[in-house]
Coordinates of C-alpha atoms in Angstrom, one line a residue:
Chain M
M728 CA 0.0 0.0 0.0
V729 CA 1.3 3.4 -1.0
E730 CA 1.2 6.0 1.7
P731 CA -0.6 9.3 0.9
S732 CA 2.7 11.0 1.8
S733 CA 4.8 9.1 -0.7
P734 CA 6.7 11.7 -2.7
A735 CA 5.5 11.0 -6.3
P736 CA 6.9 13.1 -9.2
V737 CA 5.5 16.5 -9.7
V738 CA 3.6 16.9 -13.0
I739 CA 4.4 20.1 -14.8
L740 CA 2.2 21.2 -17.7
N741 CA 3.8 23.9 -19.9
A742 CA 1.3 26.1 -21.6
P743 CA -1.7 23.8 -21.5
Q744 CA -4.5 25.0 -23.7
L745 CA -7.8 23.2 -22.7
A746 CA -9.1 23.2 -19.2
E747 CA -10.7 19.9 -19.9
N748 CA -7.3 18.4 -20.5
I749 CA -6.0 19.8 -17.3
G750 CA -8.9 18.1 -15.5
A751 CA -8.3 14.8 -17.4
V752 CA -4.6 15.0 -16.3
A753 CA -5.7 15.5 -12.7
R754 CA -7.9 12.4 -13.0
V755 CA -5.2 10.1 -14.2
M756 CA -2.8 11.5 -11.7
A757 CA -5.3 10.5 -9.0
N758 CA -5.7 7.1 -10.7
F759 CA -2.0 6.4 -10.3
G760 CA -1.2 8.1 -7.0
L761 CA 0.3 11.3 -8.2
S762 CA -1.0 14.6 -6.6
E763 CA 1.2 17.6 -7.2
L764 CA 0.3 19.6 -10.3
R765 CA 2.1 22.7 -11.6
L766 CA 0.9 24.8 -14.5
V767 CA 3.1 27.1 -16.5
N768 CA 1.1 29.9 -18.2
P769 CA -2.2 28.0 -18.8
R770 CA -3.6 29.6 -22.0
D771 CA -7.0 30.5 -20.5
G772 CA -5.8 31.5 -17.1
W773 CA -6.4 29.6 -13.8
P774 CA -8.6 28.4 -12.1
Q775 CA -11.0 27.2 -14.8
E776 CA -14.2 25.6 -13.8
R777 CA -14.2 23.2 -16.7
A778 CA -11.1 21.5 -15.3
W779 CA -12.9 20.4 -12.2
A780 CA -15.9 19.3 -14.3
S781 CA -13.7 16.9 -16.3
A782 CA -11.7 15.6 -13.4
S783 CA -14.5 13.2 -12.3
G784 CA -13.9 14.0 -8.6
A785 CA -10.1 14.1 -8.7
D786 CA -10.3 17.6 -7.3
W787 CA -7.2 17.7 -5.0
P788 CA -4.5 18.0 -7.7
L789 CA -6.5 20.9 -9.1
N790 CA -7.2 22.5 -5.8
D791 CA -3.5 22.5 -5.0
A792 CA -2.3 23.3 -8.5
V793 CA 0.3 26.1 -8.6
V794 CA 0.7 28.4 -11.5
F795 CA 4.2 29.6 -12.6
Q796 CA 5.4 32.1 -15.1
S797 CA 8.2 30.0 -16.5
V798 CA 9.3 26.4 -16.8
E799 CA 12.5 27.4 -14.9
A800 CA 10.4 28.6 -12.0
A801 CA 8.2 25.6 -12.0
M802 CA 11.1 23.2 -11.7
A803 CA 13.4 25.3 -9.5
D804 CA 13.1 23.1 -6.4
L805 CA 13.2 19.8 -8.2
R806 CA 16.4 17.7 -8.5
L807 CA 15.5 15.4 -11.3
V808 CA 13.2 16.4 -14.1
Y809 CA 12.5 14.5 -17.3
A810 CA 10.9 16.0 -20.3
T811 CA 8.2 14.0 -22.1
T812 CA 8.2 14.5 -25.8
A813 CA 7.8 12.4 -28.9
R814 CA 10.0 14.5 -31.0
P815 CA 13.6 13.7 -31.7
R816 CA 15.8 16.6 -30.4
E817 CA 19.3 17.8 -31.3
L818 CA 20.1 17.8 -27.7
Q819 CA 22.5 15.1 -26.4
L820 CA 20.2 13.8 -23.6
P821 CA 19.4 10.2 -22.8
I822 CA 16.2 9.0 -24.5
L823 CA 14.3 6.8 -22.0
T824 CA 11.2 4.7 -22.2
P825 CA 8.5 5.5 -19.7
R826 CA 9.4 2.3 -17.9
R827 CA 13.0 3.2 -17.6
A828 CA 12.1 6.8 -16.6
A829 CA 9.8 5.5 -13.9
A830 CA 12.6 3.3 -12.5
D831 CA 15.0 6.3 -12.4
L832 CA 12.4 8.6 -10.8
W833 CA 11.6 5.9 -8.2
A834 CA 15.3 5.4 -7.4
A835 CA 15.7 9.2 -7.0
T836 CA 12.6 9.4 -4.8
G837 CA 14.1 6.7 -2.6
E838 CA 17.1 8.9 -2.1
G839 CA 14.8 11.6 -0.9
L840 CA 15.0 13.7 -4.1
R841 CA 12.1 15.7 -5.4
T842 CA 11.4 14.8 -9.0
G843 CA 9.2 16.0 -11.8
L844 CA 7.8 15.2 -15.3
L845 CA 7.5 18.0 -17.8
F846 CA 4.8 18.0 -20.5
G847 CA 4.3 20.4 -23.3
G848 CA 1.0 22.0 -24.4
E849 CA -1.4 20.2 -26.7
R850 CA -0.4 21.8 -29.9
A851 CA 3.2 23.1 -29.6
G852 CA 4.7 20.5 -27.3
L853 CA 8.0 21.5 -25.6
E854 CA 10.5 24.0 -26.7
T855 CA 14.1 22.7 -27.0
A856 CA 15.1 25.3 -24.5
D857 CA 12.8 23.8 -21.9
V858 CA 13.9 20.3 -22.7
A859 CA 17.5 21.4 -22.3
L860 CA 16.8 22.2 -18.6
C861 CA 15.9 18.5 -18.0
Q862 CA 18.2 15.5 -17.3
A863 CA 16.6 13.2 -19.9
V864 CA 13.9 12.8 -22.4
V865 CA 11.0 10.3 -22.0
T866 CA 9.6 9.1 -25.3
I867 CA 6.4 7.0 -25.3
P868 CA 6.7 4.3 -28.0
I869 CA 4.1 5.7 -30.2
D870 CA 3.2 4.2 -33.6
P871 CA 5.0 6.5 -36.1
R872 CA 2.0 6.3 -38.3
F873 CA -0.2 8.1 -35.8
R874 CA 1.7 10.3 -33.4
S875 CA -1.1 12.5 -32.1
L876 CA -1.2 11.5 -28.4
N877 CA -3.6 13.2 -26.1
L878 CA -2.0 15.1 -23.3
A879 CA -3.8 13.3 -20.5
Q880 CA -2.9 10.0 -22.2
A881 CA 0.8 10.9 -22.1
V882 CA 0.5 11.7 -18.4
A883 CA -1.4 8.5 -17.9
I884 CA 1.2 6.2 -19.5
N885 CA 3.9 7.8 -17.4
A886 CA 1.8 7.8 -14.2
Y887 CA 0.9 4.2 -14.8
E888 CA 4.6 3.3 -15.2
W889 CA 5.4 5.2 -12.0
R890 CA 2.8 3.3 -10.0
T891 CA 3.7 -0.1 -11.5
T892 CA 7.3 0.5 -10.7
Q893 CA 6.4 1.6 -7.2
L894 CA 4.3 -1.5 -6.6
D895 CA 6.9 -3.9 -8.1
A896 CA 10.1 -2.3 -6.9
P897 CA 12.3 -3.5 -4.1
P898 CA 13.3 -0.7 -1.8
P899 CA 15.5 1.6 -3.8
A900 CA 19.2 1.7 -3.3
F901 CA 20.5 4.4 -1.1
R902 CA 22.6 7.2 -2.5
E903 CA 26.2 7.4 -1.6
G904 CA 27.3 11.0 -1.5
P905 CA 25.4 14.2 -1.9
P906 CA 22.2 14.6 -3.9
P907 CA 22.1 16.6 -7.2
A908 CA 21.6 20.3 -6.9
D909 CA 18.1 21.7 -7.6
S910 CA 17.2 23.2 -10.9
A911 CA 17.5 26.8 -9.6
A912 CA 21.1 26.2 -8.6
L913 CA 21.9 24.7 -12.0
L914 CA 20.2 27.6 -13.8
G915 CA 22.4 30.0 -11.7
L916 CA 25.5 28.2 -12.9
Y917 CA 24.3 28.1 -16.5
E918 CA 23.5 31.9 -16.5
H919 CA 26.8 32.7 -14.8
L920 CA 28.7 30.7 -17.4
E921 CA 26.8 32.2 -20.3
Q922 CA 27.2 35.7 -19.0
E923 CA 31.0 35.4 -18.8
L924 CA 31.1 33.7 -22.2
D925 CA 29.1 36.4 -23.6
A926 CA 31.4 39.0 -22.2
A927 CA 34.3 37.1 -23.7
G928 CA 32.7 37.2 -27.2
F929 CA 32.0 33.4 -27.2
F930 CA 28.5 33.5 -28.7
H931 CA 29.3 34.3 -32.3
P932 CA 27.3 35.1 -34.3
P933 CA 24.8 36.3 -31.7
E934 CA 21.8 34.5 -33.3
K935 CA 23.4 31.3 -32.5
F936 CA 23.1 32.0 -28.7
P937 CA 19.9 29.9 -28.1
S938 CA 21.2 26.7 -29.7
M939 CA 24.7 27.1 -28.2
S940 CA 23.2 27.8 -24.8
Q941 CA 21.0 24.7 -25.0
N942 CA 23.9 22.5 -26.0
L943 CA 26.0 23.7 -23.1
R944 CA 23.1 23.3 -20.6
S945 CA 22.1 19.9 -21.7
A946 CA 25.7 18.6 -21.8
L947 CA 26.4 19.9 -18.3
G948 CA 23.0 18.8 -17.0
R949 CA 23.9 15.2 -17.7
A950 CA 26.6 15.4 -15.0
R951 CA 24.0 16.0 -12.3
F952 CA 26.2 18.2 -10.2
S953 CA 25.7 18.4 -6.5
D954 CA 25.4 21.7 -4.7
Q955 CA 29.0 21.6 -3.8
E956 CA 29.9 20.9 -7.4
V957 CA 27.8 23.8 -8.6
R958 CA 29.7 26.1 -6.3
T959 CA 33.0 24.6 -7.5
F960 CA 32.1 25.2 -11.1
R961 CA 30.9 28.7 -10.4
G962 CA 34.3 29.2 -8.9
V963 CA 35.9 27.8 -12.0
V964 CA 34.0 30.2 -14.2
T965 CA 34.9 33.1 -11.9
A966 CA 38.6 32.1 -11.8
L967 CA 38.8 31.7 -15.5
S968 CA 37.1 35.0 -16.3
R969 CA 38.2 37.1 -13.4
G970 CA 41.5 35.5 -12.6
R971 CA 42.8 37.0 -15.8
G972 CA 44.5 39.7 -13.8
K973 CA 47.0 37.2 -12.4
V974 CA 47.6 35.8 -15.8
L975 CA 48.2 39.2 -17.3
E976 CA 50.6 40.0 -14.4
K977 CA 52.6 36.8 -15.1
L978 CA 52.7 37.6 -18.8
A979 CA 53.8 41.1 -17.9
K980 CA 56.5 39.8 -15.7
K981 CA 57.7 37.4 -18.3
E982 CA 57.7 40.2 -20.8
A983 CA 59.7 42.3 -18.3
G984 CA 62.1 39.4 -17.8
K985 CA 62.6 39.2 -21.5
E986 CA 63.2 42.9 -21.7
K987 CA 65.8 42.6 -19.0
T988 CA 67.7 39.8 -20.6
K989 CA 67.8 41.7 -23.8
Chain L
M1105 CA 8.7 -1.1 -37.4
V1106 CA 5.3 -2.7 -36.9
E1107 CA 3.7 -3.9 -40.1
P1108 CA 0.2 -2.7 -40.8
S1109 CA -0.9 -6.3 -41.2
S1110 CA 0.3 -7.3 -37.7
P1111 CA -2.7 -9.0 -36.0
A1112 CA -3.1 -6.9 -32.9
P1113 CA -5.9 -7.7 -30.4
V1114 CA -9.4 -6.6 -31.2
V1115 CA -10.8 -4.0 -28.9
I1116 CA -14.4 -4.7 -27.8
L1117 CA -16.4 -2.0 -26.0
N1118 CA -19.4 -3.3 -24.3
A1119 CA -22.3 -0.8 -24.1
P1120 CA -20.2 2.3 -24.4
Q1121 CA -22.1 5.5 -23.6
L1122 CA -20.4 8.6 -25.0
A1123 CA -19.4 8.8 -28.6
E1124 CA -16.5 11.1 -27.5
N1125 CA -15.1 8.2 -25.6
I1126 CA -15.4 5.9 -28.5
G1127 CA -13.5 8.4 -30.6
A1128 CA -10.8 8.8 -27.9
V1129 CA -10.5 5.0 -27.8
A1130 CA -9.9 5.0 -31.6
R1131 CA -7.2 7.6 -31.1
V1132 CA -5.2 5.6 -28.5
M1133 CA -5.7 2.5 -30.6
A1134 CA -4.0 4.2 -33.5
N1135 CA -1.3 5.6 -31.2
F1136 CA -0.3 2.1 -30.2
G1137 CA -0.9 0.2 -33.5
L1138 CA -4.3 -1.4 -32.8
S1139 CA -7.0 -1.0 -35.5
E1140 CA -9.9 -3.4 -35.1
L1141 CA -12.8 -2.0 -33.0
R1142 CA -16.1 -3.7 -32.1
L1143 CA -19.0 -2.1 -30.4
V1144 CA -21.6 -4.0 -28.4
N1145 CA -24.9 -2.1 -28.2
P1146 CA -23.5 1.5 -28.1
R1147 CA -26.0 3.5 -26.1
D1148 CA -26.6 6.2 -28.7
G1149 CA -26.5 4.1 -31.7
W1150 CA -23.9 4.0 -34.4
P1151 CA -22.3 5.8 -36.3
Q1152 CA -22.1 8.9 -34.2
E1153 CA -20.4 12.0 -35.7
R1154 CA -18.9 13.1 -32.4
A1155 CA -16.8 9.9 -32.3
W1156 CA -15.0 11.0 -35.4
A1157 CA -14.7 14.6 -34.1
S1158 CA -12.8 13.4 -31.0
A1159 CA -10.6 10.9 -32.7
S1160 CA -8.1 13.6 -34.0
G1161 CA -7.8 11.9 -37.3
A1162 CA -7.7 8.3 -36.2
D1163 CA -10.6 7.6 -38.4
W1164 CA -9.9 4.1 -39.6
P1165 CA -10.8 2.2 -36.4
L1166 CA -14.1 4.1 -36.5
N1167 CA -14.8 3.6 -40.2
D1168 CA -14.3 -0.2 -39.8
A1169 CA -16.0 -0.5 -36.5
V1170 CA -18.6 -3.3 -36.4
V1171 CA -21.6 -3.3 -34.1
F1172 CA -22.8 -6.5 -32.3
Q1173 CA -25.9 -7.3 -30.3
S1174 CA -24.0 -9.2 -27.6
V1175 CA -20.6 -9.8 -26.1
E1176 CA -20.8 -13.4 -27.2
A1177 CA -21.3 -12.4 -30.8
A1178 CA -18.5 -9.8 -30.7
M1179 CA -16.0 -12.3 -29.5
A1180 CA -17.2 -15.3 -31.4
D1181 CA -14.2 -15.6 -33.7
L1182 CA -11.6 -14.8 -31.2
R1183 CA -9.5 -17.5 -29.4
L1184 CA -8.2 -15.6 -26.5
V1185 CA -10.1 -12.7 -24.9
Y1186 CA -9.2 -10.9 -21.7
A1187 CA -11.7 -8.8 -19.7
T1188 CA -10.4 -5.5 -18.4
T1189 CA -11.9 -4.6 -15.2
A1190 CA -10.9 -3.0 -11.9
R1191 CA -13.3 -4.9 -9.8
P1192 CA -12.5 -8.0 -8.0
R1193 CA -14.6 -10.9 -9.2
E1194 CA -15.7 -14.1 -7.6
L1195 CA -14.8 -15.9 -10.7
Q1196 CA -11.8 -18.2 -10.6
L1197 CA -10.0 -16.5 -13.4
P1198 CA -6.4 -15.5 -13.4
I1199 CA -5.9 -11.8 -12.5
L1200 CA -3.2 -10.3 -14.7
T1201 CA -1.4 -7.0 -14.9
P1202 CA -1.6 -5.3 -18.3
R1203 CA 2.0 -6.2 -18.8
R1204 CA 1.5 -9.9 -18.3
A1205 CA -1.7 -9.8 -20.4
A1206 CA 0.2 -8.2 -23.3
A1207 CA 2.8 -10.9 -23.1
D1208 CA 0.1 -13.6 -23.2
L1209 CA -1.7 -11.9 -26.1
W1210 CA 1.5 -11.5 -28.0
A1211 CA 2.4 -15.1 -27.5
A1212 CA -1.0 -16.2 -28.7
T1213 CA -0.8 -13.9 -31.7
G1214 CA 2.5 -15.6 -32.5
E1215 CA 0.7 -18.9 -32.6
G1216 CA -1.7 -17.5 -35.2
L1217 CA -4.6 -17.0 -32.7
R1218 CA -6.9 -14.0 -33.0
T1219 CA -7.2 -12.2 -29.6
G1220 CA -9.2 -9.5 -28.0
L1221 CA -9.6 -7.2 -25.1
L1222 CA -13.0 -6.6 -23.6
F1223 CA -13.9 -3.3 -21.9
G1224 CA -17.1 -2.4 -20.1
G1225 CA -19.1 0.8 -20.5
E1226 CA -18.3 4.0 -18.6
R1227 CA -20.7 3.6 -15.8
A1228 CA -21.6 0.0 -15.4
G1229 CA -18.3 -1.7 -16.3
L1230 CA -18.6 -5.4 -17.1
E1231 CA -21.1 -7.9 -15.9
T1232 CA -19.8 -11.0 -14.3
A1233 CA -21.4 -13.0 -17.0
D1234 CA -19.4 -11.2 -19.7
V1235 CA -16.2 -11.6 -17.7
A1236 CA -16.9 -15.3 -17.4
L1237 CA -16.6 -15.6 -21.2
C1238 CA -13.0 -14.5 -21.0
Q1239 CA -9.9 -16.4 -20.3
A1240 CA -8.5 -14.0 -17.7
V1241 CA -9.1 -10.7 -16.1
V1242 CA -6.7 -7.8 -16.7
T1243 CA -6.6 -5.3 -13.8
I1244 CA -4.8 -2.0 -14.1
P1245 CA -3.0 -1.2 -10.9
I1246 CA -5.2 1.7 -10.0
D1247 CA -4.8 3.6 -6.7
P1248 CA -7.7 2.2 -4.5
R1249 CA -8.4 5.7 -3.3
F1250 CA -9.4 6.9 -6.8
R1251 CA -10.7 4.1 -9.0
S1252 CA -12.6 6.2 -11.6
L1253 CA -10.5 5.4 -14.7
N1254 CA -11.6 6.9 -18.0
L1255 CA -12.5 4.3 -20.6
A1256 CA -10.0 5.6 -23.2
Q1257 CA -7.3 5.6 -20.5
A1258 CA -8.0 2.0 -19.8
V1259 CA -7.6 1.1 -23.4
A1260 CA -4.5 3.3 -23.7
I1261 CA -2.7 1.5 -20.8
N1262 CA -3.4 -1.9 -22.4
A1263 CA -2.6 -0.8 -25.9
Y1264 CA 0.6 0.8 -24.7
E1265 CA 1.6 -2.5 -23.0
W1266 CA 0.8 -4.4 -26.2
R1267 CA 3.0 -2.2 -28.3
T1268 CA 5.8 -2.2 -25.7
T1269 CA 5.7 -6.0 -25.7
Q1270 CA 5.6 -6.1 -29.5
L1271 CA 8.6 -3.8 -29.8
D1272 CA 10.3 -6.6 -27.7
A1273 CA 11.5 -4.4 -24.9
P1274 CA 13.9 -2.1 -26.6
P1275 CA 17.1 -1.3 -24.7
P1276 CA 16.0 0.8 -21.8
A1277 CA 18.2 3.8 -22.7
F1278 CA 19.1 3.9 -26.3
R1279 CA 21.6 6.5 -27.4
E1280 CA 20.8 8.7 -30.3
G1281 CA 23.7 10.5 -31.7
P1282 CA 27.4 10.4 -31.1
P1283 CA 29.2 8.1 -28.6
P1284 CA 31.1 9.5 -25.6
A1285 CA 34.5 10.8 -26.3
D1286 CA 37.5 8.6 -25.5
S1287 CA 39.6 9.1 -22.4
A1288 CA 42.4 10.8 -24.2
A1289 CA 40.0 13.5 -25.4
L1290 CA 38.6 14.0 -21.9
L1291 CA 42.0 14.1 -20.4
G1292 CA 42.9 16.8 -22.9
L1293 CA 40.0 18.9 -21.8
Y1294 CA 40.8 18.3 -18.1
E1295 CA 44.4 19.3 -18.5
H1296 CA 43.5 22.4 -20.5
L1297 CA 41.0 23.5 -17.9
E1298 CA 43.4 22.8 -15.0
Q1299 CA 46.2 24.7 -16.8
E1300 CA 44.1 27.8 -17.2
L1301 CA 42.7 27.5 -13.6
D1302 CA 46.3 27.2 -12.3
A1303 CA 47.3 30.3 -14.3
A1304 CA 44.4 32.1 -12.7
G1305 CA 45.4 31.1 -9.2
F1306 CA 42.4 28.8 -8.6
F1307 CA 44.3 25.9 -6.9
H1308 CA 45.0 27.4 -3.6
P1309 CA 46.8 26.2 -1.5
P1310 CA 48.8 24.3 -4.1
E1311 CA 48.9 21.1 -2.1
K1312 CA 45.1 20.8 -2.6
F1313 CA 45.6 20.5 -6.4
P1314 CA 45.3 16.7 -6.5
S1315 CA 42.0 16.5 -4.7
M1316 CA 40.5 19.5 -6.4
S1317 CA 41.5 18.2 -9.8
Q1318 CA 40.0 14.8 -9.1
N1319 CA 36.7 16.4 -8.0
L1320 CA 36.5 18.5 -11.2
R1321 CA 37.4 15.5 -13.4
S1322 CA 34.9 13.1 -11.8
A1323 CA 32.1 15.7 -11.9
L1324 CA 32.6 16.5 -15.6
G1325 CA 33.2 12.8 -16.4
R1326 CA 29.7 11.9 -15.4
A1327 CA 28.3 14.0 -18.3
R1328 CA 30.0 11.6 -20.8
F1329 CA 30.8 14.4 -23.3
S1330 CA 30.9 13.5 -27.0
D1331 CA 33.9 14.5 -29.1
Q1332 CA 32.0 17.5 -30.3
E1333 CA 31.1 18.5 -26.7
V1334 CA 34.8 18.2 -25.6
R1335 CA 35.7 20.6 -28.4
T1336 CA 32.9 22.9 -27.3
F1337 CA 34.0 23.0 -23.7
R1338 CA 37.6 23.5 -24.7
G1339 CA 36.3 26.5 -26.6
V1340 CA 34.5 27.6 -23.4
V1341 CA 37.7 27.4 -21.4
T1342 CA 39.6 29.3 -24.0
A1343 CA 36.9 31.9 -24.3
L1344 CA 36.7 32.5 -20.6
S1345 CA 40.5 32.6 -20.1
R1346 CA 41.8 34.2 -23.3
G1347 CA 38.7 36.2 -24.2
R1348 CA 39.6 38.4 -21.3
G1349 CA 40.9 41.1 -23.6
K1350 CA 37.3 42.0 -24.5
V1351 CA 36.3 42.1 -20.9
L1352 CA 39.2 44.4 -20.0
E1353 CA 38.4 46.6 -22.9
K1354 CA 34.8 46.9 -21.6
L1355 CA 36.0 47.7 -18.0
A1356 CA 38.5 50.2 -19.3
K1357 CA 35.7 51.9 -21.3
K1358 CA 33.5 52.0 -18.2
E1359 CA 36.3 53.5 -16.2
A1360 CA 36.9 56.0 -18.9
G1361 CA 33.2 56.8 -18.8
K1362 CA 33.4 57.4 -15.1
E1363 CA 36.3 59.6 -15.4
K1364 CA 34.5 61.7 -17.9
T1365 CA 31.5 62.2 -15.7
K1366 CA 33.6 63.3 -12.8

């Protein structure tokens, strides 16, 4: 028996369009023991009565749903977030089946980490920039001849796999060492790095910034840095960019030495 | 790739009420490669335009749907039919998970048997008499605290398991794109980074260098960078450390600006 307090993954819907679909998502969340719902910029605002009408009594995920202005904000406190998308991406992120993803999420939960599943809106799906914030992509094995999967169905498949994993799984292995940093800490590192790279003229031509940024973020995200490691790499960025004074001093000394020997 | 002719289980809906749900069932059938739909006494008759409207283009299961007067008639030509129901039954039938059921159906299909999955209507579910016609019961592992599962969701979970089984359990995490770089390339990146950090006075006190270096290397190593990513991050190191000229220029300009305003 699963306890009500068991920390299931947070479901994050980015830019959902139809309130009926949000309600249907709440219903399948309740079916499979998930309860925490976050909405990023729901098209028609929030709350929407029609969501409750289509939830068939699964009111609690809706009652407690929190609205965010950005995907970054919605995942700031989570330490492992997977993006659910059917589309192949240029990003170098692991592509997982829902089953494998559920096993990962379950293992992370056992280590006390808060986790999440990110879903795109009905029409547009997820932006690459949002996927780049996640640690892996979950792809449902859809028939390539008919890819139009309903949003609530996508949530259902993943929620079902979560619950099946939870019911089947032995107690998860314990983590040795510190947990991964939360998304806010990672974002801080990414922005710090990009700011210094920008100052150094790295993003050239400027219109390439989005894809270059996404590639850097997804590559670094795979490492799942701890808080301490995030601090270390911020120190690395600072040292490389601000430590330049010391390098210039040394170069100057060398030059001076050369002058003297002349 | 699944062939169009692959003999997937027939989906039988007994006394479905809402045409929208029949359309949603057709949609998830198409998502997961099922195509043959049979309707037993649909409440509002058949065909119903609203079914097509809610199928999002998955018209073919609807176009070819056949209506029957009884469950017996609908399953007459099938050799293995499982009843999908959440309720415990007094019948002495095996109770299977959707995963186990899909494996059985797949095995039977391999033996040339026609198979089916029987679903009850939205409100009433299945009668015990109908379940008794089947060879086993499939029970989706629903949270007992919220059992109200949408009909199309129930079909989706089973269809998803069918397709996953059919794809023969693909490797859990398949890699798309380039393999990880070799150790020599990684070492080149590490040494480059450390050299620049050393020049910037990062390794302080010097006797801490070995442990600091190990921490940086193991944290980055977890990301399993590709060759291209190794090159990118070498570019990052170069930009941060050697691109300093641009930053100093900017600072100098700022200073100059301040001077002027004095």
